[in-house]
């Protein structure tokens, strides 16, 4: 939103401040000024001069020598401009003055260019005549300016007059950052109200009185709204005997300062009212409207419509159209049609001011690829009451500027409008919220400046309809804070019962995962949740795998990002492959990210988003290195691991099942991780074919843990015991074991038969070779016994060892001789 300070002062005439003071004060009260620019920057000593005499330059065919009256003297200027003649009034830069732009619109130095008296081909020249580009503007804003040559003023321009003043350039344009909830501030009146309240100056809204002729609007137009959910109010007025002329200079200056090119009085009035009231309007040539009837309805799928920019656009049923009795004549809230545009031959104009559904306008503009100033305002949700005020203002300007006559009456098709909101006035509660001591009377004075009325009998504040952002006491407190001054609110400590801030339980588990991974040398990676369907083939997943049942993205960036991932391995392997192909020798990565598992198809609810703790590595380390990292994490979150160093006083719950059957893992080097019979993850070496698919020429090890399952079972409760008082007794056993028996099965037997005095066991040797018979392996354990209440005797240990050996023999295990 841009506004010229002069336009603001039209409604706040007592406003006196510098540009910087205005910027700072408005920003502090919540109407943030992004930046501002003087229109007359680098325009110095530029006056209106009248050419009294023109002669040919004696030594240059393309130059002329002009005698120019600048008010207090006649000076000589040499120029090559082709469009000047005697009697013309032109902008003249005097000796020592400055211009802001190049004659061709090319960029100039930040400080402009200083003009000095000198000689051109031997003839003295004491100044320079200017084009509109050299004055810092262009022909887009001043269409009457010649394409090549000097700008020519009207005959009534005063000789010696200040050129920037005459062109409306003694002004400052401010650019505001308006939040979407302050729709009222997308208008000059809204900004002016804020300025008046900020500087404690009276605000004068324009007085609108429409002088109508004796005709009745019912004889000219009728309106039918078929889709009231998309158009809550439609106001229409008619003006006759239209005369198309240039708009007055004061209106052109205000429009130019707002970045709008003046065109003619009729178009300029609609643009002027849109800026002033923040209410977009549209004007139709009534003679082009079939049946003199307006119908507001949805378009039909596939309809074609040519807009004012001469582009043919394809409609659909969600786009709201303005139609007559036979055809479409405009896209509601976005742009009018070529078939009903205003021409110089127009005699009767139909003005439209409506309130359309904001989200629908935004979506329609996006689908059409057609975003206009009007759609930008409509999509924010306008006040229906503003439509009538704006259309009356436009009709008033039509009559006052001599543009035409206003027909009596207005067609108003309107749904029930929201009444003025009422909020209980609670000064004490407001002060409690803000930590201030603002008096009741001072609060009421702030509300009065904001045009918020106070109804004393009900002790309620009556909110004007244009302030749609004020809904509760907290909103009212914010208004008090804004204009009391945020800088005046004292610093106070929080009151109430103190609470300890900390991470949630889930986040603490995730943080522990990061800590363990980074302690073990892993670096965190981040990958996309969007993947390609080709991933499943790279991972060797069968065609009937449930992991192939994915959620397809409606508007993907491309096929490679068209589905939500159901497995986290692709991102990890892609990252490892990138590192491998860049010749990084030892790489360890981890990721904490979601997978998305649909409950059913077609989708009726959101998918199950499950956080996965994914570890991947290659280089130094093997399967057991990865298993050690997983067990380190389990130990940190209270899930007892299966390492032989674990205390057998606790029940071991984590089991590694080699029959996991993951196609993307090596068939003999993989395992499901189970906890109390429930699979909570898996680990293993990546299948060689999968490594080849990812262009990784070395062994890769991965582990994936399902964090929701782990969070359910994890605990940070710990019980610590003192240092043992009694000595330990150790026994080593070496066994010949069938190859199909796993170390975990042996340890389970040791735990079962060892009883309370078994403290730990440690696998210290595995051997397969010529000295061991085929189908067997040699396994050796060191077993430690200790009692908590006494010193163990030989008989205690021998009895337990006998039970252990009997159990092992039952498994087909023999002691090695």
Coordinates of C-alpha atoms in Angstrom, one line a residue, residues 212-223 234-240 286 291-294 348-352 391-392 395 406-412:
X212 CA -29.6 13.1 -8.5
X213 CA -31.7 13.9 -11.5
X214 CA -35.4 13.0 -11.7
X215 CA -34.9 9.7 -13.6
X216 CA -35.4 6.4 -11.7
X217 CA -32.8 3.7 -11.7
X218 CA -35.5 1.0 -12.0
X219 CA -36.0 2.3 -15.6
X220 CA -32.4 1.6 -16.4
X221 CA -31.1 -1.6 -14.7
X222 CA -32.1 -4.6 -12.6
X223 CA -29.8 -7.0 -10.7
X234 CA -24.1 -5.9 -5.1
X235 CA -24.7 -2.1 -5.5
X236 CA -25.4 -0.5 -8.9
X237 CA -25.9 3.1 -9.9
X238 CA -26.4 4.7 -13.3
X239 CA -25.0 8.0 -14.6
X240 CA -26.2 9.6 -17.9
X286 CA -24.9 0.5 -20.1
X291 CA -31.6 -6.5 -21.5
X292 CA -30.3 -3.9 -19.2
X293 CA -30.0 -6.6 -16.6
X294 CA -27.1 -7.8 -14.4
X348 CA -24.6 6.0 -20.0
X349 CA -22.4 4.3 -17.4
X350 CA -23.4 1.6 -14.9
X351 CA -21.3 1.7 -11.7
X352 CA -20.7 -1.5 -9.8
X391 CA -20.4 4.1 -5.1
X392 CA -22.0 7.2 -3.7
X395 CA -21.4 9.4 -8.2
X406 CA -26.6 10.8 -11.6
X407 CA -29.8 8.8 -11.9
X408 CA -31.9 8.8 -8.7
X409 CA -31.7 5.7 -6.6
X410 CA -29.5 2.6 -6.2
X411 CA -30.0 -1.1 -6.9
X412 CA -28.9 -2.9 -3.7

